[in-house]
mmCIF file with all atom_site columns, C-alpha atoms in Angstrom:
data_model
loop_
_atom_site.group_PDB
_atom_site.id
_atom_site.type_symbol
_atom_site.label_atom_id
_atom_site.label_alt_id
_atom_site.label_comp_id
_atom_site.label_asym_id
_atom_site.label_entity_id
_atom_site.label_seq_id
_atom_site.pdbx_PDB_ins_code
_atom_site.Cartn_x
_atom_site.Cartn_y
_atom_site.Cartn_z
_atom_site.occupancy
_atom_site.B_iso_or_equiv
_atom_site.pdbx_formal_charge
_atom_site.auth_seq_id
_atom_site.auth_comp_id
_atom_site.auth_asym_id
_atom_site.auth_atom_id
_atom_site.pdbx_PDB_model_num
ATOM 1   C CA . MET A 1 1   ? 0.122   0.103   0.025   1.00 90.00 ? 1   MET A CA 1
ATOM 2   C CA . ALA A 1 2   ? 2.881   2.282   0.904   1.00 92.00 ? 2   ALA A CA 1
ATOM 3   C CA . ILE A 1 3   ? 4.468   1.848   -2.391  1.00 94.00 ? 3   ILE A CA 1
ATOM 4   C CA . PHE A 1 4   ? 1.379   2.328   -4.496  1.00 92.00 ? 4   PHE A CA 1
ATOM 5   C CA . GLU A 1 5   ? 0.713   5.640   -2.188  1.00 94.00 ? 5   GLU A CA 1
ATOM 6   C CA . GLU A 1 6   ? 3.955   6.721   -3.300  1.00 95.00 ? 6   GLU A CA 1
ATOM 7   C CA . TRP A 1 7   ? 3.708   6.215   -6.810  1.00 94.00 ? 7   TRP A CA 1
ATOM 8   C CA . PHE A 1 8   ? 0.279   7.811   -6.671  1.00 94.00 ? 8   PHE A CA 1
ATOM 9   C CA . CYS A 1 9   ? 1.536   11.118  -4.980  1.00 95.00 ? 9   CYS A CA 1
ATOM 10  C CA . THR A 1 10  ? 4.574   11.565  -6.893  1.00 96.00 ? 10  THR A CA 1
ATOM 11  C CA . THR A 1 11  ? 3.847   10.419  -10.284 1.00 96.00 ? 11  THR A CA 1
ATOM 12  C CA . LEU A 1 12  ? 0.322   10.334  -10.815 1.00 95.00 ? 12  LEU A CA 1
ATOM 13  C CA . LEU A 1 13  ? -0.804  13.295  -8.816  1.00 96.00 ? 13  LEU A CA 1
ATOM 14  C CA . PRO A 1 14  ? 1.319   15.669  -10.363 1.00 97.00 ? 14  PRO A CA 1
ATOM 15  C CA . TRP A 1 15  ? 0.340   14.842  -14.026 1.00 95.00 ? 15  TRP A CA 1
ATOM 16  C CA . ALA A 1 16  ? -3.514  14.809  -13.149 1.00 95.00 ? 16  ALA A CA 1
ATOM 17  C CA . ARG A 1 17  ? -3.428  18.205  -11.335 1.00 95.00 ? 17  ARG A CA 1
ATOM 18  C CA . ALA A 1 18  ? -2.017  19.635  -14.817 1.00 96.00 ? 18  ALA A CA 1
ATOM 19  C CA . LEU A 1 19  ? -5.122  18.774  -16.468 1.00 95.00 ? 19  LEU A CA 1
ATOM 20  C CA . ASP A 1 20  ? -8.354  20.144  -16.193 1.00 94.00 ? 20  ASP A CA 1
ATOM 21  C CA . GLY A 1 21  ? -11.593 18.376  -15.906 1.00 95.00 ? 21  GLY A CA 1
ATOM 22  C CA . PRO A 1 22  ? -12.459 15.057  -14.556 1.00 95.00 ? 22  PRO A CA 1
ATOM 23  C CA . LYS A 1 23  ? -9.656  12.174  -14.898 1.00 95.00 ? 23  LYS A CA 1
ATOM 24  C CA . VAL A 1 24  ? -9.836  8.243   -14.352 1.00 92.00 ? 24  VAL A CA 1
ATOM 25  C CA . VAL A 1 25  ? -7.746  6.091   -12.844 1.00 90.00 ? 25  VAL A CA 1
ATOM 26  C CA . ILE A 1 26  ? -8.339  2.134   -13.893 1.00 88.00 ? 26  ILE A CA 1
ATOM 27  C CA . GLY A 1 27  ? -7.031  0.067   -11.215 1.00 84.00 ? 27  GLY A CA 1
ATOM 28  C CA . ASP A 1 28  ? -6.862  -3.938  -11.112 1.00 81.00 ? 28  ASP A CA 1
ATOM 29  C CA . ASN A 1 29  ? -8.900  -4.287  -7.785  1.00 80.00 ? 29  ASN A CA 1
ATOM 30  C CA . VAL A 1 30  ? -5.766  -5.159  -5.800  1.00 84.00 ? 30  VAL A CA 1
ATOM 31  C CA . SER A 1 31  ? -6.178  -4.140  -1.864  1.00 84.00 ? 31  SER A CA 1
ATOM 32  C CA . SER A 1 32  ? -3.346  -2.124  -1.735  1.00 83.00 ? 32  SER A CA 1
ATOM 33  C CA . HIS A 1 33  ? -4.894  0.354   -4.088  1.00 83.00 ? 33  HIS A CA 1
ATOM 34  C CA . PHE A 1 34  ? -7.735  1.195   -1.350  1.00 83.00 ? 34  PHE A CA 1
ATOM 35  C CA . SER A 1 35  ? -6.202  3.638   1.146   1.00 90.00 ? 35  SER A CA 1
ATOM 36  C CA . LYS A 1 36  ? -8.089  6.360   2.874   1.00 92.00 ? 36  LYS A CA 1
ATOM 37  C CA . ASN A 1 37  ? -5.362  8.669   1.695   1.00 93.00 ? 37  ASN A CA 1
ATOM 38  C CA . VAL A 1 38  ? -5.319  7.876   -1.952  1.00 93.00 ? 38  VAL A CA 1
ATOM 39  C CA . PHE A 1 39  ? -9.453  8.053   -2.103  1.00 91.00 ? 39  PHE A CA 1
ATOM 40  C CA . GLU A 1 40  ? -9.379  11.449  -0.454  1.00 95.00 ? 40  GLU A CA 1
ATOM 41  C CA . LEU A 1 41  ? -6.668  12.683  -2.838  1.00 95.00 ? 41  LEU A CA 1
ATOM 42  C CA . CYS A 1 42  ? -8.881  11.600  -5.809  1.00 94.00 ? 42  CYS A CA 1
ATOM 43  C CA . ALA A 1 43  ? -11.871 13.510  -4.508  1.00 95.00 ? 43  ALA A CA 1
ATOM 44  C CA . GLU A 1 44  ? -10.000 16.489  -3.934  1.00 95.00 ? 44  GLU A CA 1
ATOM 45  C CA . ASN A 1 45  ? -8.301  16.400  -7.441  1.00 96.00 ? 45  ASN A CA 1
ATOM 46  C CA . ASP A 1 46  ? -11.533 15.482  -9.568  1.00 96.00 ? 46  ASP A CA 1
ATOM 47  C CA . ILE A 1 47  ? -10.142 11.845  -10.229 1.00 96.00 ? 47  ILE A CA 1
ATOM 48  C CA . LYS A 1 48  ? -12.606 8.787   -10.607 1.00 94.00 ? 48  LYS A CA 1
ATOM 49  C CA . PHE A 1 49  ? -10.799 5.515   -9.455  1.00 89.00 ? 49  PHE A CA 1
ATOM 50  C CA . VAL A 1 50  ? -12.436 2.751   -11.137 1.00 88.00 ? 50  VAL A CA 1
ATOM 51  C CA . CYS A 1 51  ? -11.619 -0.952  -10.598 1.00 87.00 ? 51  CYS A CA 1
ATOM 52  C CA . LEU A 1 52  ? -11.499 -3.456  -13.060 1.00 85.00 ? 52  LEU A CA 1
ATOM 53  C CA . PRO A 1 53  ? -13.783 -6.762  -11.781 1.00 84.00 ? 53  PRO A CA 1
ATOM 54  C CA . PRO A 1 54  ? -11.644 -9.631  -9.999  1.00 83.00 ? 54  PRO A CA 1
ATOM 55  C CA . ASN A 1 55  ? -10.679 -11.983 -12.621 1.00 83.00 ? 55  ASN A CA 1
ATOM 56  C CA . ALA A 1 56  ? -11.055 -10.140 -15.652 1.00 82.00 ? 56  ALA A CA 1
ATOM 57  C CA . THR A 1 57  ? -7.539  -8.390  -16.091 1.00 79.00 ? 57  THR A CA 1
ATOM 58  C CA . HIS A 1 58  ? -6.901  -10.660 -19.045 1.00 79.00 ? 58  HIS A CA 1
ATOM 59  C CA . LEU A 1 59  ? -9.690  -8.856  -20.927 1.00 81.00 ? 59  LEU A CA 1
ATOM 60  C CA . LEU A 1 60  ? -9.798  -5.541  -19.592 1.00 85.00 ? 60  LEU A CA 1
ATOM 61  C CA . GLN A 1 61  ? -6.416  -4.442  -18.629 1.00 85.00 ? 61  GLN A CA 1
ATOM 62  C CA . PRO A 1 62  ? -4.798  -3.116  -21.532 1.00 87.00 ? 62  PRO A CA 1
ATOM 63  C CA . LEU A 1 63  ? -1.527  -4.275  -20.803 1.00 85.00 ? 63  LEU A CA 1
ATOM 64  C CA . ASP A 1 64  ? -2.466  -7.963  -20.204 1.00 82.00 ? 64  ASP A CA 1
ATOM 65  C CA . VAL A 1 65  ? -4.638  -7.574  -23.576 1.00 78.00 ? 65  VAL A CA 1
ATOM 66  C CA . ALA A 1 66  ? -2.171  -6.251  -25.923 1.00 80.00 ? 66  ALA A CA 1
ATOM 67  C CA . PHE A 1 67  ? 1.271   -5.511  -24.627 1.00 82.00 ? 67  PHE A CA 1
ATOM 68  C CA . PHE A 1 68  ? 2.769   -7.962  -22.479 1.00 85.00 ? 68  PHE A CA 1
ATOM 69  C CA . ALA A 1 69  ? 2.272   -10.885 -24.722 1.00 82.00 ? 69  ALA A CA 1
ATOM 70  C CA . PRO A 1 70  ? 4.510   -9.498  -27.458 1.00 83.00 ? 70  PRO A CA 1
ATOM 71  C CA . LEU A 1 71  ? 7.004   -8.705  -24.436 1.00 88.00 ? 71  LEU A CA 1
ATOM 72  C CA . LYS A 1 72  ? 7.054   -11.874 -23.303 1.00 91.00 ? 72  LYS A CA 1
ATOM 73  C CA . THR A 1 73  ? 7.369   -13.565 -26.827 1.00 91.00 ? 73  THR A CA 1
ATOM 74  C CA . ALA A 1 74  ? 10.696  -11.210 -27.147 1.00 92.00 ? 74  ALA A CA 1
ATOM 75  C CA . TRP A 1 75  ? 12.054  -11.925 -23.893 1.00 94.00 ? 75  TRP A CA 1
ATOM 76  C CA . ARG A 1 76  ? 11.735  -16.009 -24.802 1.00 94.00 ? 76  ARG A CA 1
ATOM 77  C CA . ASN A 1 77  ? 13.283  -15.194 -28.199 1.00 95.00 ? 77  ASN A CA 1
ATOM 78  C CA . ILE A 1 78  ? 16.121  -13.489 -26.618 1.00 94.00 ? 78  ILE A CA 1
ATOM 79  C CA . LEU A 1 79  ? 16.838  -15.853 -23.706 1.00 92.00 ? 79  LEU A CA 1
ATOM 80  C CA . ASN A 1 80  ? 16.785  -18.605 -26.582 1.00 90.00 ? 80  ASN A CA 1
ATOM 81  C CA . GLU A 1 81  ? 19.253  -16.863 -28.477 1.00 91.00 ? 81  GLU A CA 1
ATOM 82  C CA . TRP A 1 82  ? 21.572  -16.162 -25.618 1.00 91.00 ? 82  TRP A CA 1
ATOM 83  C CA . LYS A 1 83  ? 21.194  -19.999 -24.761 1.00 88.00 ? 83  LYS A CA 1
ATOM 84  C CA . GLN A 1 84  ? 22.325  -21.156 -28.098 1.00 87.00 ? 84  GLN A CA 1
ATOM 85  C CA . LYS A 1 85  ? 25.440  -18.714 -27.927 1.00 86.00 ? 85  LYS A CA 1
ATOM 86  C CA . SER A 1 86  ? 26.328  -19.174 -24.485 1.00 83.00 ? 86  SER A CA 1
ATOM 87  C CA . ARG A 1 87  ? 29.031  -21.494 -23.453 1.00 74.00 ? 87  ARG A CA 1
ATOM 88  C CA . ASN A 1 88  ? 27.220  -21.517 -20.166 1.00 67.00 ? 88  ASN A CA 1
ATOM 89  C CA . ARG A 1 89  ? 24.564  -24.315 -20.426 1.00 67.00 ? 89  ARG A CA 1
ATOM 90  C CA . THR A 1 90  ? 23.138  -23.558 -16.911 1.00 70.00 ? 90  THR A CA 1
ATOM 91  C CA . LEU A 1 91  ? 19.154  -23.456 -16.311 1.00 73.00 ? 91  LEU A CA 1
ATOM 92  C CA . THR A 1 92  ? 19.049  -20.023 -15.058 1.00 82.00 ? 92  THR A CA 1
ATOM 93  C CA . LEU A 1 93  ? 20.644  -16.554 -16.212 1.00 87.00 ? 93  LEU A CA 1
ATOM 94  C CA . PRO A 1 94  ? 23.665  -15.280 -14.407 1.00 87.00 ? 94  PRO A CA 1
ATOM 95  C CA . LYS A 1 95  ? 22.861  -12.199 -13.073 1.00 92.00 ? 95  LYS A CA 1
ATOM 96  C CA . PRO A 1 96  ? 26.040  -10.419 -14.794 1.00 92.00 ? 96  PRO A CA 1
ATOM 97  C CA . ASN A 1 97  ? 24.103  -11.247 -17.973 1.00 90.00 ? 97  ASN A CA 1
ATOM 98  C CA . PHE A 1 98  ? 20.618  -9.738  -17.405 1.00 94.00 ? 98  PHE A CA 1
ATOM 99  C CA . PRO A 1 99  ? 21.469  -5.943  -17.987 1.00 96.00 ? 99  PRO A CA 1
ATOM 100 C CA . GLU A 1 100 ? 22.623  -6.650  -21.343 1.00 95.00 ? 100 GLU A CA 1
ATOM 101 C CA . LEU A 1 101 ? 19.609  -8.789  -22.149 1.00 96.00 ? 101 LEU A CA 1
ATOM 102 C CA . LEU A 1 102 ? 17.317  -6.499  -20.796 1.00 95.00 ? 102 LEU A CA 1
ATOM 103 C CA . LYS A 1 103 ? 18.684  -3.787  -22.821 1.00 96.00 ? 103 LYS A CA 1
ATOM 104 C CA . SER A 1 104 ? 17.911  -6.120  -26.106 1.00 95.00 ? 104 SER A CA 1
ATOM 105 C CA . LEU A 1 105 ? 14.583  -6.343  -24.866 1.00 94.00 ? 105 LEU A CA 1
ATOM 106 C CA . LEU A 1 106 ? 13.787  -2.889  -24.395 1.00 92.00 ? 106 LEU A CA 1
ATOM 107 C CA . GLU A 1 107 ? 15.468  -2.058  -27.873 1.00 93.00 ? 107 GLU A CA 1
ATOM 108 C CA . SER A 1 108 ? 13.400  -4.998  -29.547 1.00 90.00 ? 108 SER A CA 1
ATOM 109 C CA . ILE A 1 109 ? 10.111  -3.571  -28.642 1.00 87.00 ? 109 ILE A CA 1
ATOM 110 C CA . GLU A 1 110 ? 10.979  -0.012  -29.008 1.00 87.00 ? 110 GLU A CA 1
ATOM 111 C CA . GLY A 1 111 ? 9.450   0.503   -32.685 1.00 86.00 ? 111 GLY A CA 1
ATOM 112 C CA . ASN A 1 112 ? 6.365   -0.957  -31.773 1.00 84.00 ? 112 ASN A CA 1
ATOM 113 C CA . ARG A 1 113 ? 5.787   0.302   -28.420 1.00 85.00 ? 113 ARG A CA 1
ATOM 114 C CA . GLU A 1 114 ? 3.610   3.207   -29.029 1.00 88.00 ? 114 GLU A CA 1
ATOM 115 C CA . ARG A 1 115 ? 1.556   1.340   -31.513 1.00 89.00 ? 115 ARG A CA 1
ATOM 116 C CA . ASN A 1 116 ? 1.113   -1.762  -29.015 1.00 87.00 ? 116 ASN A CA 1
ATOM 117 C CA . LEU A 1 117 ? 0.256   0.669   -26.240 1.00 89.00 ? 117 LEU A CA 1
ATOM 118 C CA . VAL A 1 118 ? -2.599  2.300   -28.173 1.00 91.00 ? 118 VAL A CA 1
ATOM 119 C CA . ALA A 1 119 ? -3.793  -0.942  -29.611 1.00 89.00 ? 119 ALA A CA 1
ATOM 120 C CA . ALA A 1 120 ? -3.917  -2.508  -26.158 1.00 89.00 ? 120 ALA A CA 1
ATOM 121 C CA . PHE A 1 121 ? -6.315  0.544   -25.002 1.00 90.00 ? 121 PHE A CA 1
ATOM 122 C CA . LYS A 1 122 ? -8.358  -0.158  -28.226 1.00 91.00 ? 122 LYS A CA 1
ATOM 123 C CA . ALA A 1 123 ? -8.583  -3.925  -27.810 1.00 88.00 ? 123 ALA A CA 1
ATOM 124 C CA . ALA A 1 124 ? -9.801  -3.415  -23.961 1.00 87.00 ? 124 ALA A CA 1
ATOM 125 C CA . GLY A 1 125 ? -12.598 -1.312  -24.982 1.00 89.00 ? 125 GLY A CA 1
ATOM 126 C CA . ILE A 1 126 ? -11.110 1.588   -22.930 1.00 89.00 ? 126 ILE A CA 1
ATOM 127 C CA . HIS A 1 127 ? -10.330 3.906   -25.584 1.00 90.00 ? 127 HIS A CA 1
ATOM 128 C CA . PRO A 1 128 ? -12.194 4.355   -27.899 1.00 92.00 ? 128 PRO A CA 1
ATOM 129 C CA . LEU A 1 129 ? -15.149 3.395   -25.228 1.00 90.00 ? 129 LEU A CA 1
ATOM 130 C CA . ASP A 1 130 ? -16.533 0.108   -26.597 1.00 92.00 ? 130 ASP A CA 1
ATOM 131 C CA . ARG A 1 131 ? -17.673 -2.855  -24.286 1.00 85.00 ? 131 ARG A CA 1
ATOM 132 C CA . ASN A 1 132 ? -17.936 -5.461  -27.107 1.00 89.00 ? 132 ASN A CA 1
ATOM 133 C CA . GLN A 1 133 ? -13.973 -5.173  -27.423 1.00 87.00 ? 133 GLN A CA 1
ATOM 134 C CA . ALA A 1 134 ? -13.836 -7.237  -24.242 1.00 81.00 ? 134 ALA A CA 1
ATOM 135 C CA . LEU A 1 135 ? -17.454 -9.396  -24.821 1.00 84.00 ? 135 LEU A CA 1
ATOM 136 C CA . LYS A 1 136 ? -16.436 -10.474 -28.117 1.00 84.00 ? 136 LYS A CA 1
ATOM 137 C CA . ARG A 1 137 ? -13.348 -12.424 -26.433 1.00 78.00 ? 137 ARG A CA 1
ATOM 138 C CA . ILE A 1 138 ? -16.163 -14.351 -24.282 1.00 80.00 ? 138 ILE A CA 1
ATOM 139 C CA . PRO A 1 139 ? -17.375 -17.341 -25.999 1.00 79.00 ? 139 PRO A CA 1
ATOM 140 C CA . GLY A 1 140 ? -21.356 -16.815 -26.132 1.00 79.00 ? 140 GLY A CA 1
ATOM 141 C CA . ALA A 1 141 ? -21.317 -13.046 -24.593 1.00 76.00 ? 141 ALA A CA 1
ATOM 142 C CA . LEU A 1 142 ? -22.396 -11.527 -27.715 1.00 76.00 ? 142 LEU A CA 1
ATOM 143 C CA . PRO A 1 143 ? -25.158 -12.832 -30.089 1.00 76.00 ? 143 PRO A CA 1
ATOM 144 C CA . SER A 1 144 ? -24.217 -14.783 -33.462 1.00 67.00 ? 144 SER A CA 1
ATOM 145 C CA . PRO A 1 145 ? -24.726 -13.341 -36.175 1.00 64.00 ? 145 PRO A CA 1
ATOM 146 C CA . SER A 1 146 ? -27.741 -14.038 -38.346 1.00 56.00 ? 146 SER A CA 1
ATOM 147 C CA . ARG A 1 147 ? -27.189 -15.888 -41.948 1.00 51.00 ? 147 ARG A CA 1
ATOM 148 C CA . GLU A 1 148 ? -28.718 -12.457 -42.989 1.00 55.00 ? 148 GLU A CA 1
ATOM 149 C CA . GLN A 1 149 ? -26.180 -10.373 -41.594 1.00 55.00 ? 149 GLN A CA 1
ATOM 150 C CA . VAL A 1 150 ? -23.083 -12.888 -42.994 1.00 50.00 ? 150 VAL A CA 1
#
């Protein structure tokens, strides 16, 4: 809770205060996000705190929907390439090698990062707002098109 409050006060709050009008913060329903101080600061600064339903982040959390999957794929590829080139055949990545491989990962996603982030919010139906984006990934949640519609 203390770490979230620190992030909220030092990172999010200065950004939000610079904007006019209401703001929305979307949380993932983790109890460490719920503190009296955060809620009071939200009310004072015209910030609405919206929580995603439990067990739905794979459908609604933008980073889960369209950002982490390409990141994980790139990381696996980098690790596999390192294992093939490395003379060290251990099952774990030695700490001295981690920074170099992490840098490779960040460089590999640099070109698509912004596009993936925008796509993530669209795929989750958050921006532009479209509840059907999440519903279409749930079998049976949306009616099937009739033969006339096809």
